[in-house]
XYZ file of C-alpha atoms in Angstrom:
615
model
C 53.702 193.392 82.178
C 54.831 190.011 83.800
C 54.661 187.057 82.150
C 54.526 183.502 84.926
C 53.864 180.336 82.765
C 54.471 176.023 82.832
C 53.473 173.216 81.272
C 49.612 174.190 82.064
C 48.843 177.804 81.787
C 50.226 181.138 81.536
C 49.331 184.352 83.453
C 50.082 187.318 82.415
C 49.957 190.110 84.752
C 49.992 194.190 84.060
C 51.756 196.032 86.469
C 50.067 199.361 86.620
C 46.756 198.024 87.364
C 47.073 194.702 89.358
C 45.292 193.195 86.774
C 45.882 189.271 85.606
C 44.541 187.252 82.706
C 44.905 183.481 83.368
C 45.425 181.475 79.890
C 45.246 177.632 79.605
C 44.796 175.605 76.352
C 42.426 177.481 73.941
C 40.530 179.684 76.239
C 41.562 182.874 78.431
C 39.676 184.237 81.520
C 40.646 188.199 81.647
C 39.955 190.336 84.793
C 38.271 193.530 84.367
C 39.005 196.783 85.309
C 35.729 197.082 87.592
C 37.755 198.093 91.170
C 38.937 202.014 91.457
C 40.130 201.795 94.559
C 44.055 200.679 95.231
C 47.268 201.575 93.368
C 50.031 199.038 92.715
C 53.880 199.946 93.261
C 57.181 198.002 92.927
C 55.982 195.172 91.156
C 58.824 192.837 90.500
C 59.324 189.157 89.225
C 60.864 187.149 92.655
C 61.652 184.021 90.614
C 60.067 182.110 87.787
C 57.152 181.503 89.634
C 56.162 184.535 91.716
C 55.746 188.270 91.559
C 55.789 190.242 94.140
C 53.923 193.732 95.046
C 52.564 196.587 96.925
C 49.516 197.030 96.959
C 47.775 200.367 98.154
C 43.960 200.970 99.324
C 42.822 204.126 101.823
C 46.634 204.418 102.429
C 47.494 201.039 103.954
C 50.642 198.893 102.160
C 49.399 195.417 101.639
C 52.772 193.355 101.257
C 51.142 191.063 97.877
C 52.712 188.127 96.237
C 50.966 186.199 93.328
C 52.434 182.856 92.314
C 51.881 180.136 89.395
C 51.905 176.604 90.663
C 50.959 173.609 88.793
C 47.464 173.253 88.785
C 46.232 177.023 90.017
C 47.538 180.258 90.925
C 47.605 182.166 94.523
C 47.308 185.550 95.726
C 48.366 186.265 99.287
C 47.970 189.841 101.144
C 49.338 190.926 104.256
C 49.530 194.043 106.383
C 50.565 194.920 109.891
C 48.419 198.200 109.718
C 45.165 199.120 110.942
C 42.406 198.618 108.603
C 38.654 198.717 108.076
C 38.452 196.177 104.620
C 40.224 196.281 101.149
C 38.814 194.517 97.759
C 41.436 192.742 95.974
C 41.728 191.081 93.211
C 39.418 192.261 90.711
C 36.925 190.526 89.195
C 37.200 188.067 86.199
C 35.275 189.225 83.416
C 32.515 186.896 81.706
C 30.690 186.605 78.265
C 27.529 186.256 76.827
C 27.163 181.575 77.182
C 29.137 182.174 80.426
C 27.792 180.250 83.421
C 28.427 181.229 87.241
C 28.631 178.735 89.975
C 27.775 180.063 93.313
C 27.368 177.477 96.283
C 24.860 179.185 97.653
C 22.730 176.539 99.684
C 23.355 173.572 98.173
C 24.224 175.582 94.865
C 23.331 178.142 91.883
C 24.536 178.097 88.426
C 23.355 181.676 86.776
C 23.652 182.464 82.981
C 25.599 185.547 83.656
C 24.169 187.832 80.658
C 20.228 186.951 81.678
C 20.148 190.529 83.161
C 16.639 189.754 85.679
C 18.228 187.431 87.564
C 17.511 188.347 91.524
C 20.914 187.597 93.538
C 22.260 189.196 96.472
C 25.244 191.231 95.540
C 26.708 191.135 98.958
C 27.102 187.965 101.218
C 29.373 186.693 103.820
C 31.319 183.722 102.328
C 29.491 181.277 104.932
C 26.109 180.423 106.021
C 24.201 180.708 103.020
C 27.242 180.829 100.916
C 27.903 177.164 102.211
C 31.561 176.627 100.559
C 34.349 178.968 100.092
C 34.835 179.243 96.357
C 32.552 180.557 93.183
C 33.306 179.742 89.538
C 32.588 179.890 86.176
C 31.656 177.762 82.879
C 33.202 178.650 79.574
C 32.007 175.801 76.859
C 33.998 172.934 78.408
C 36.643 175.221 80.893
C 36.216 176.455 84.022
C 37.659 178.459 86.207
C 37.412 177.898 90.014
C 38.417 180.940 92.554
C 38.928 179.635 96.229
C 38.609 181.552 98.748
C 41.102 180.250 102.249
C 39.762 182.530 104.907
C 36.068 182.575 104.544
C 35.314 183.930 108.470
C 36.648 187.318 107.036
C 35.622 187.484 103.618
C 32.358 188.973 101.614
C 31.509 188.148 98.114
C 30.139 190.522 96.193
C 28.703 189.835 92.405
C 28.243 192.801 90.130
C 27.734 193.252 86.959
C 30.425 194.769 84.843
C 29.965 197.698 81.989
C 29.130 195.040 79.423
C 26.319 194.062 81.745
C 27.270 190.516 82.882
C 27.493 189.412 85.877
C 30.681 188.244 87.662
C 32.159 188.568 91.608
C 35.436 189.459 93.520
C 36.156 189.288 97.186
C 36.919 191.643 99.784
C 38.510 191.181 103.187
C 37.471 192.890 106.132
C 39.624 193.246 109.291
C 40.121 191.015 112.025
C 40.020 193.346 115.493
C 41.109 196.564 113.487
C 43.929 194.842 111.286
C 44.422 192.201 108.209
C 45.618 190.108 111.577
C 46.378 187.484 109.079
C 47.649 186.341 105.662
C 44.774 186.554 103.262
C 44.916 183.859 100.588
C 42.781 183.012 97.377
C 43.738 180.238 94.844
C 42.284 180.019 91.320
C 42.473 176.883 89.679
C 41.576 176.241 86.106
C 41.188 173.248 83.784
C 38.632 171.494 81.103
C 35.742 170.058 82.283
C 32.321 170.161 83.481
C 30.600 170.951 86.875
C 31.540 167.932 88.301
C 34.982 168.541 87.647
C 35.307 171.801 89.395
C 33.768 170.046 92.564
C 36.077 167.327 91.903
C 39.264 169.649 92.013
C 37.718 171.747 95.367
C 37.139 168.586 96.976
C 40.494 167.475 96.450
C 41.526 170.794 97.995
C 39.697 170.214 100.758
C 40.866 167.041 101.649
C 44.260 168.807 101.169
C 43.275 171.015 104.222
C 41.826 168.424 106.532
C 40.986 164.507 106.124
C 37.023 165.085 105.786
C 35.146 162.332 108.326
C 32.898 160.109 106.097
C 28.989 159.080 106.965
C 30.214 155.443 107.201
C 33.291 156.320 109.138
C 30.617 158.316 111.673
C 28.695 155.474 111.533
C 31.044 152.944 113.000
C 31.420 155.312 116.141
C 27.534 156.007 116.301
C 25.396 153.109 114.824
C 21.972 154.640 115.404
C 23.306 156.613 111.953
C 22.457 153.701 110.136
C 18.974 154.020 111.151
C 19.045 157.818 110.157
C 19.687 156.790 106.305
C 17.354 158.659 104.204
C 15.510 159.368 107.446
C 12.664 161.996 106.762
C 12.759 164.726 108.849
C 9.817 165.613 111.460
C 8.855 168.689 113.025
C 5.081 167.815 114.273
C 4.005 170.927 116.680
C 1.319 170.796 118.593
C -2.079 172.508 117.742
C -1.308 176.308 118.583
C 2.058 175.361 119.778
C 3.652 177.302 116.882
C 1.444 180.117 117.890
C 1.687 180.490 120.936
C 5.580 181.543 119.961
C 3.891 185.026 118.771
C 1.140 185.618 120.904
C 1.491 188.296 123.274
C -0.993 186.768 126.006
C 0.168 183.293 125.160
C 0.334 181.002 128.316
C 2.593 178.302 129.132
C 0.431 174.924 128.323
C 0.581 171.916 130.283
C 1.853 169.029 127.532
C -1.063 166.484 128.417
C -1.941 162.801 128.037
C -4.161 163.604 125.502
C -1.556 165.632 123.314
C 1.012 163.011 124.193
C -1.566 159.738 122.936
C -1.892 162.015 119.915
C 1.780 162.385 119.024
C 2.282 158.778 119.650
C -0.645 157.359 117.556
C 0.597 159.958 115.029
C 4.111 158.362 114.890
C 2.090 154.651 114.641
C 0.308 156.399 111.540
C 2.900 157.267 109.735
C 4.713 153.573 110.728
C 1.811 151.767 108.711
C 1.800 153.928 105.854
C 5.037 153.166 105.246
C 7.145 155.889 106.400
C 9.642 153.459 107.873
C 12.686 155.586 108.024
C 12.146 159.194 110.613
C 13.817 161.594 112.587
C 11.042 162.311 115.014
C 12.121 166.032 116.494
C 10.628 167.440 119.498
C 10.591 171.628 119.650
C 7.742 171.630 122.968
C 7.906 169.319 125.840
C 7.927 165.853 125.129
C 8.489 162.630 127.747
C 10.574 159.580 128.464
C 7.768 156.834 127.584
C 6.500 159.160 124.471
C 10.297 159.272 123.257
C 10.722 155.443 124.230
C 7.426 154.439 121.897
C 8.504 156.586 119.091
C 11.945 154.803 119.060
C 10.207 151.629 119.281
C 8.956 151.688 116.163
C 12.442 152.193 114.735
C 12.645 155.537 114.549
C 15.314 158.698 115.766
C 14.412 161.423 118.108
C 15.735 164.362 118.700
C 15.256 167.593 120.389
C 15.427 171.212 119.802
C 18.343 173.384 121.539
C 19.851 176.905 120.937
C 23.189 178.649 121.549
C 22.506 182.444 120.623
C 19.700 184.406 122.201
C 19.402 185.295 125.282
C 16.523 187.362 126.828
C 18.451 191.267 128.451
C 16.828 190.419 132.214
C 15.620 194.048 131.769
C 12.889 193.068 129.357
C 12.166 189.912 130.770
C 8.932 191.447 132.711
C 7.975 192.362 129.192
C 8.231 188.698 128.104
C 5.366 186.275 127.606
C 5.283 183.002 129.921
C 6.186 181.050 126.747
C 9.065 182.548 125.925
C 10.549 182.878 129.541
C 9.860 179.081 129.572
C 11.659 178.636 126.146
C 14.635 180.828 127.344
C 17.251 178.466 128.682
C 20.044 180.865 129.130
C 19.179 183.870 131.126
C 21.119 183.253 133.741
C 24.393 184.050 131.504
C 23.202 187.825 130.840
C 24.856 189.921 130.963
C 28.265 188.654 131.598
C 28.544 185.882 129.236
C 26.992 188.182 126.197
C 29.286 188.818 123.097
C 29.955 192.501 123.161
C 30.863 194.748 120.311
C 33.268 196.895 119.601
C 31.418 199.872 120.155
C 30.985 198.498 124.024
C 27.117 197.548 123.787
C 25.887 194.093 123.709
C 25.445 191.990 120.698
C 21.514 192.360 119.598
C 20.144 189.303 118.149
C 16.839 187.941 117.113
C 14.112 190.223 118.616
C 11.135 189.352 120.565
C 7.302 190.707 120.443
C 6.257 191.725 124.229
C 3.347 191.629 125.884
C 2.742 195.089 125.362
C 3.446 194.600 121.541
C 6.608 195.969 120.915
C 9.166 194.493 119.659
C 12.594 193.606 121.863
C 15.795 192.456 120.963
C 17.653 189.953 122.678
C 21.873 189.476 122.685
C 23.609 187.258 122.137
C 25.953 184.261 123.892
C 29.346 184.157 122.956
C 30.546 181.376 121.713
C 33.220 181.024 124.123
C 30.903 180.993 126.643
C 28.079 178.546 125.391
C 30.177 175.863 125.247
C 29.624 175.960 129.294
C 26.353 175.600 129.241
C 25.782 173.271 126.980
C 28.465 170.469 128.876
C 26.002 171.410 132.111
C 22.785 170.707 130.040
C 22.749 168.599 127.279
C 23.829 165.391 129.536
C 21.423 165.484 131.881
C 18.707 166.213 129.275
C 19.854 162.978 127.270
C 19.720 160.823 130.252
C 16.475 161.939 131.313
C 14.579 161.843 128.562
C 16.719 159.228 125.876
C 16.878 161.680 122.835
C 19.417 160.079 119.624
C 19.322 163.189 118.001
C 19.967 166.608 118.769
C 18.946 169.926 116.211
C 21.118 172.912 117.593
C 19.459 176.282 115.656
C 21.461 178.571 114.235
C 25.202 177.437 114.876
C 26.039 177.161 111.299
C 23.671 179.966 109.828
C 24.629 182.928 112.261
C 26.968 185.466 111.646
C 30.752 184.767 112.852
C 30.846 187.198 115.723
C 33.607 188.959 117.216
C 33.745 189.624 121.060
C 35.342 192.850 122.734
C 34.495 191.319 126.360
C 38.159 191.170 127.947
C 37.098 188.149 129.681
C 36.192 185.882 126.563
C 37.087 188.014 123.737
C 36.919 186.481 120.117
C 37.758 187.001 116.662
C 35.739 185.329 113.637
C 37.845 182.509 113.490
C 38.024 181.580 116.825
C 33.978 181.760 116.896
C 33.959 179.424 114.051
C 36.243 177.230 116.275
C 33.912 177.349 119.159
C 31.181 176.177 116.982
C 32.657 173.389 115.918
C 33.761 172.549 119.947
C 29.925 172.675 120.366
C 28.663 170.316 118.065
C 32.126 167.992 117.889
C 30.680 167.506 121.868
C 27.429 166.681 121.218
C 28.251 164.108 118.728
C 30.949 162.703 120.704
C 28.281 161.654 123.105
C 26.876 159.311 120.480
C 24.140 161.821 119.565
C 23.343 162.508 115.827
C 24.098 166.101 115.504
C 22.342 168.702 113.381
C 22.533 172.024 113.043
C 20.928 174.701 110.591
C 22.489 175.499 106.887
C 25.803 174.109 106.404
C 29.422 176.162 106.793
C 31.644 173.408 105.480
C 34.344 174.316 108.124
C 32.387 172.952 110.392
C 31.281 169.540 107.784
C 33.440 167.400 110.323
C 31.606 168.429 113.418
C 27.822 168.111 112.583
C 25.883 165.068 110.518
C 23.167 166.946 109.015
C 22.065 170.636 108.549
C 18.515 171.885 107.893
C 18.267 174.716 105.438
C 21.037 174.255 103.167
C 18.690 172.945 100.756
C 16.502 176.132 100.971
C 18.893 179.485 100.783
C 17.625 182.398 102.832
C 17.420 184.915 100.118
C 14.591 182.350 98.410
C 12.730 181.376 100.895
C 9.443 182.921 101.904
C 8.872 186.413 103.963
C 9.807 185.377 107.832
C 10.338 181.795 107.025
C 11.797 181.520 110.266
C 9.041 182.078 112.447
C 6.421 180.828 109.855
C 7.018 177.011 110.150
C 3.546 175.492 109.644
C 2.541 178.009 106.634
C 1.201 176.790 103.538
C 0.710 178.890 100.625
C -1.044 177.985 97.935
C -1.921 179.732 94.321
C -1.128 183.190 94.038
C 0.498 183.684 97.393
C 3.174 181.226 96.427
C 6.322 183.593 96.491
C 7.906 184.775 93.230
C 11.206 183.400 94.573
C 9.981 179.605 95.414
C 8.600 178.963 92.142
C 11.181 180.975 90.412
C 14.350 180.321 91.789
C 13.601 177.807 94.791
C 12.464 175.319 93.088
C 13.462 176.266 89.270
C 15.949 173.404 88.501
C 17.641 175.631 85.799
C 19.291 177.575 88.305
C 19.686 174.677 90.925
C 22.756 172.743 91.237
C 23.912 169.983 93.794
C 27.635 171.603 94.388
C 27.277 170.711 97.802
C 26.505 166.669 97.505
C 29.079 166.456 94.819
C 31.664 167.673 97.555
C 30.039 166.187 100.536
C 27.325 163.630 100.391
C 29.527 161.015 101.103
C 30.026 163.307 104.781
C 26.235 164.688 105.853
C 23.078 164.648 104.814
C 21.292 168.015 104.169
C 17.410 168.727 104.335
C 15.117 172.039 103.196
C 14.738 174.579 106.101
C 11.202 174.114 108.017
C 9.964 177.147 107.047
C 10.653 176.017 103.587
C 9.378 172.507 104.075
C 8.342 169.657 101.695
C 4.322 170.896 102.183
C 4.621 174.214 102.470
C 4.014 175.152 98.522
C 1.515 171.584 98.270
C 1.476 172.098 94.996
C 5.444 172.005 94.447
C 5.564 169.221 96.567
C 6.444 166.996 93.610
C 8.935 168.904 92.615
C 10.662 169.144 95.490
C 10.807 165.321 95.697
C 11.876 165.606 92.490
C 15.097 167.813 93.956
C 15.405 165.208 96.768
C 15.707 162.561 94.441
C 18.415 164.090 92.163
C 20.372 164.844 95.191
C 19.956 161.903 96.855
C 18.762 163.896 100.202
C 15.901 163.157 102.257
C 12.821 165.330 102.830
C 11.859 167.651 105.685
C 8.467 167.888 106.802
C 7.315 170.648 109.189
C 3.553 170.514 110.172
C 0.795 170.536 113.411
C -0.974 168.076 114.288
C -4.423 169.216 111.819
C -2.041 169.137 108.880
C -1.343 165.636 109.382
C -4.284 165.039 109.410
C -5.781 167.047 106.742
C -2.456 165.770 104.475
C -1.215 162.344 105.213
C -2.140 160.412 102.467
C -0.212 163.959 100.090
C 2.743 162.989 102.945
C 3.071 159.666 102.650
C 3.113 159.663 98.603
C 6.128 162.266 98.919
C 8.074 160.228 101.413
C 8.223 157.516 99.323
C 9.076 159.649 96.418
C 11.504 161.381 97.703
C 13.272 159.050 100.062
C 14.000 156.134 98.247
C 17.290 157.706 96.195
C 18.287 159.087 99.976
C 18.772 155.599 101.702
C 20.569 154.312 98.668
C 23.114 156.745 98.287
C 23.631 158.008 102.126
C 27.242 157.875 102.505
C 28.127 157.788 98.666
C 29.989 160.143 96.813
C 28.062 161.940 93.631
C 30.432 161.203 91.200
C 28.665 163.044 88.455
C 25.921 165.848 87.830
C 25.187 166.691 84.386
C 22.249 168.341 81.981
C 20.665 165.566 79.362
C 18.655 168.385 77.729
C 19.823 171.914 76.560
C 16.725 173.305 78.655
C 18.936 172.068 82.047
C 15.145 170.725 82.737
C 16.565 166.889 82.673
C 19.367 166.674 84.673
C 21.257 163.134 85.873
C 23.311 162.403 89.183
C 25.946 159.507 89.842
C 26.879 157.613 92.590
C 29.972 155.914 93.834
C 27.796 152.865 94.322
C 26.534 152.835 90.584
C 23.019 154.573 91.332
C 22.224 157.170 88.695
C 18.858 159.290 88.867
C 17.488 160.988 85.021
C 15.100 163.601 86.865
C 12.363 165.352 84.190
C 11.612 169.003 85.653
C 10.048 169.398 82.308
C 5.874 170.009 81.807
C 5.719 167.637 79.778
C 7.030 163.725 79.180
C 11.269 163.056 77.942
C 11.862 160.307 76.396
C 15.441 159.128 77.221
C 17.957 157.814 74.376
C 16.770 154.257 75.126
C 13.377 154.632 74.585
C 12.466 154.956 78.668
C 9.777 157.463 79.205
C 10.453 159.702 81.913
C 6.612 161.746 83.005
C 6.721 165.172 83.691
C 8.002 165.799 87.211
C 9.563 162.405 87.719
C 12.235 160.175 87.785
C 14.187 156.810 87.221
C 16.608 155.356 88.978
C 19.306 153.315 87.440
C 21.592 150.721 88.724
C 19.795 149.456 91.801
């Protein structure tokens, strides 16, 4: 063995297997032996700090240094040979008290020996893994394992022979090859969950200055009217149908259905939902938009940058979706293709004749393109503040084999960013849905990092108006959406003071009415606002339920927009009463408890509530 240490830890690290234990004040984090599938030759000390290696998987040398610096050690791989993926290093192994961190949404914190936890045990460090590290609680240590490269990394969490559950990485190739230097970093200290997000912020900001909400704000003021804005998808009566219907027909967007939206938005003005983002998925108009902003609020408008309908199936297409369809006219040339040589396939389509059809999907080279010819002309015409672009954040990282615009992961990611950094720079509030946090600097809010994919409800994505209610409220809402011993704000305690995240719309404030609470409750801890996704009957049928919950779940939102969390911590050994800090001196006690907590000063929290301190 190898022995590295300074003045803060010491790693010691066994030659034969690859393994490392990382040991700092009274507590050591040991790997385990879990990975059977590399050798390791010619290990060798370099210099105090660094040992170098080779490391062998499916007969490819991976050049490997590991080094101990002052506040976290590194692993680095590298190979010029062709390669499919390789798994390296192997997981730490956890005890029973243990807690793992995943930022999955806006976060997870698992008990890793509570063996009926459901988690995914493979995901792609970004979309719904929304940062690029994981981590774990010991009493009051942690340690924190970054990961540099997330466009060409998977996570995977196991469980080990002793049955608890832990994670490692693996790499997969860029084009064929490693293509790059691979790089994790695994820092370690005392302290609590705030402290870990502390320490990754700080190596954030090490990797790029991070833009601020107020610093956006002084470039775009209408952001100051988008503090705690709730968030408003309002479809039409059978507009959200007529998505799905396979003799749907394009409908005229009347007077009558215009008057309605418009004395809809006056309704929700005198009830005292002050503060919207009024979005606009079918066919709006300039005076509509102009009366909606009159009363103070944002609008925005739906776009997309991935699907495009093959022109082969287009005859098969209903009217509604041709109509939706703004891209045809790039297929097939602007289409990401694979490596196999066959078009990307992307979300499918039901026909008229009621199968079902995929489409492909647009580079991201090539959407840029578009979007400069579109998005200009569609502001000017019609006066949106606000534009939602689906999917840029959530979808896989694509590569493209097209010789024209060919692409690796990380140049996709780059594109993204291009897309949304131009939007915004034309003094639009950009959104996008979930939240990759390489891309933090180029959008202002996400939908959907609040509401992880592997939670949500069956087909949340094309079920935006559902409401369940009882019995056919999904096991994973009420037992892991909304269960507040598993949540954690990881997320705001990096990046509130950057964006502002809400639930995803098929995952929406009403959609489980009653959970609504509780999800206020959420808001209100996290300082986000709420997202509301309903027709034009719901409103109806639920105002009065709507209007209780925006001011519930708003009012923590508009006083913290643009403020660090300083602080997230568990009052009660339950986790069900749980308090947030702000830069600004806010705090919120939330109760996620059935019944009443009385705080240490005698305050009286009800069940499902909160206070807010320091206003």
């Amino acid at each position: 063995m190898i022995i590295l240490q300074n003045n803060l830890a010491k790693v010691v690290f066994y030659k034969k297997t690859g393994l490392f234990d990382i040991s700092f004040d009274d507590v050591v984090f040991k790997q385990s032996d879990f990975l059977k599938n590399y050798t390791v030759q010619n290990a060798c000390q370099k210099d105090d700090n660094t040992i170098c290696f080779d490391l062998i998987s499916d007969n490819v040398i991976y050049k490997t240094a590991f080094s101990l610096k002052d506040e976290y050690a590194q692993i680095s791989l590298f190979s010029d040979d062709k390669m499919t993926n390789v798994a390296y290093p192997q997981p730490f192994g956890t005890q029973k008290g243990d807690l793992g961190v995943y930022p999955i949404g806006e976060g997870y914190v698992y008990p890793v020996d509570k063996q009926d936890l459901v988690y995914k045990p493979m995901r792609k460090m970004y979309g719904d893994i929304s940062m690029g590290f994981w981590g774990f609680l010991r009493n009051d240590a942690y340690l924190l394992c970054v990961v540099e490269n997330i466009e060409d990394a998977h996570l995977h969490t196991v469980r080990c022979d002793d049955g608890n559950l832990t994670s490692y990485v693996s790499w997969i190739n860029e084009k064929g090859c490693l293509g790059y230097k691979r790089n994790m970093r695994f820092y370690f200290g005392k302290g609590s969950i705030s402290k870990m997000c502390h320490t990754y912020r700080k190596y954030r900001e090490e990797k790029e200055k991070l833009i601020t909400f107020d610093e956006r704000a002084k470039l775009n003021p209408n952001l100051n009217k988008f503090k705690g804005a709730a968030n408003v998808w309002l479809w039409n009566d059978g507009g959200l149908e007529s998505l799905y219907l396979k003799d749907a027909k394009v409908r005229a967007i009347t007077d009558e259905i215009l008057n309605e939206r418009r004395k809809i938005a006056r309704e929700m003005k005198d009830m005292g939902i002050d503060r919207v983002m009024w979005n606009d998925f079918e066919k709006s108009n300039k005076d509509t938009i102009e009366y909606i902003k009159s009363l103070g609020y944002i609008v925005g408008s739906y776009d997309i940058y991935q699907d495009v309908i093959p022109k082969d199936v287009l005859h098969l297409m209903t009217p509604v979706r041709k109509d939706r369809c703004k891209h045809i006219e790039a297929w097939p040339n602007d289409m990401i293709v694979d490596n196999d040589g066959s078009m990307h396939k992307a979300w499918y389509l039901t026909g008229i004749d009621g199968n079902k059809y995929d489409q492909n999907s647009l580079c991201d080279m090539c959407a840029i393109k578009y979007a400069t010819k579109k998005i200009p002309d569609d502001i000017e015409e019609n006066g949106y503040t606000a534009r939602f672009v689906d999917t840029t954040m959530a979808a896989e990282l694509m590569e493209c084999y097209n010789p024209k615009h060919p692409m690796t992961r990380r140049d996709c990611m780059r594109y993204r960013k291009i897309l949304l950094r131009f939007i915004r720079d034309m003094g639009v509030i950009c959104g996008t849905e979930c939240a990759m946090e390489e891309g933090v600097n180029s959008f202002d809010y996400n939908e959907g990092n609040m509401s992880p994919s592997y939670y949500r409800a069956p087909d949340a994505g094309r079920n935006m108006t559902t409401l369940y209610y009882g019995d056919n409220v999904p096991e994973r809402i009420s037992q892991y959406m909304l269960n507040a011993k598993y949540r954690a704000p990881l997320w705001e305690l990096i990046y509130h003071d950057c964006v502002v995240s809400y639930w995803y719309w098929g995952d929406s404030q009403m959609c489980c009415p009653e959970y609504t609470q509780k999800r206020d409750l959420i808001n209100a801890l996290y300082g986000t606002p709420p997202l509301y996704s309903i027709n034009v009957t719901q409103w109806h049928n639920m105002k009065e339920e709507i209007a209780k919950s925006y001011k519930r779940a708003t009012k923590v939102a508009y006083l913290t927009c643009g403020k660090k969390m300083v602080s997230f911590e568990y009052i009660t050994d339950d986790f069900l009463v749980q308090k947030t800090t702000f830069e600004n001196g806010i705090s919120v006690i939330a109760n996620f408890k059935d019944e009443e907590y009385e705080d240490f000063d005698g305050t009286i929290i009800k069940s499902n509530d909160y206070i807010v301190l320091g206003e």
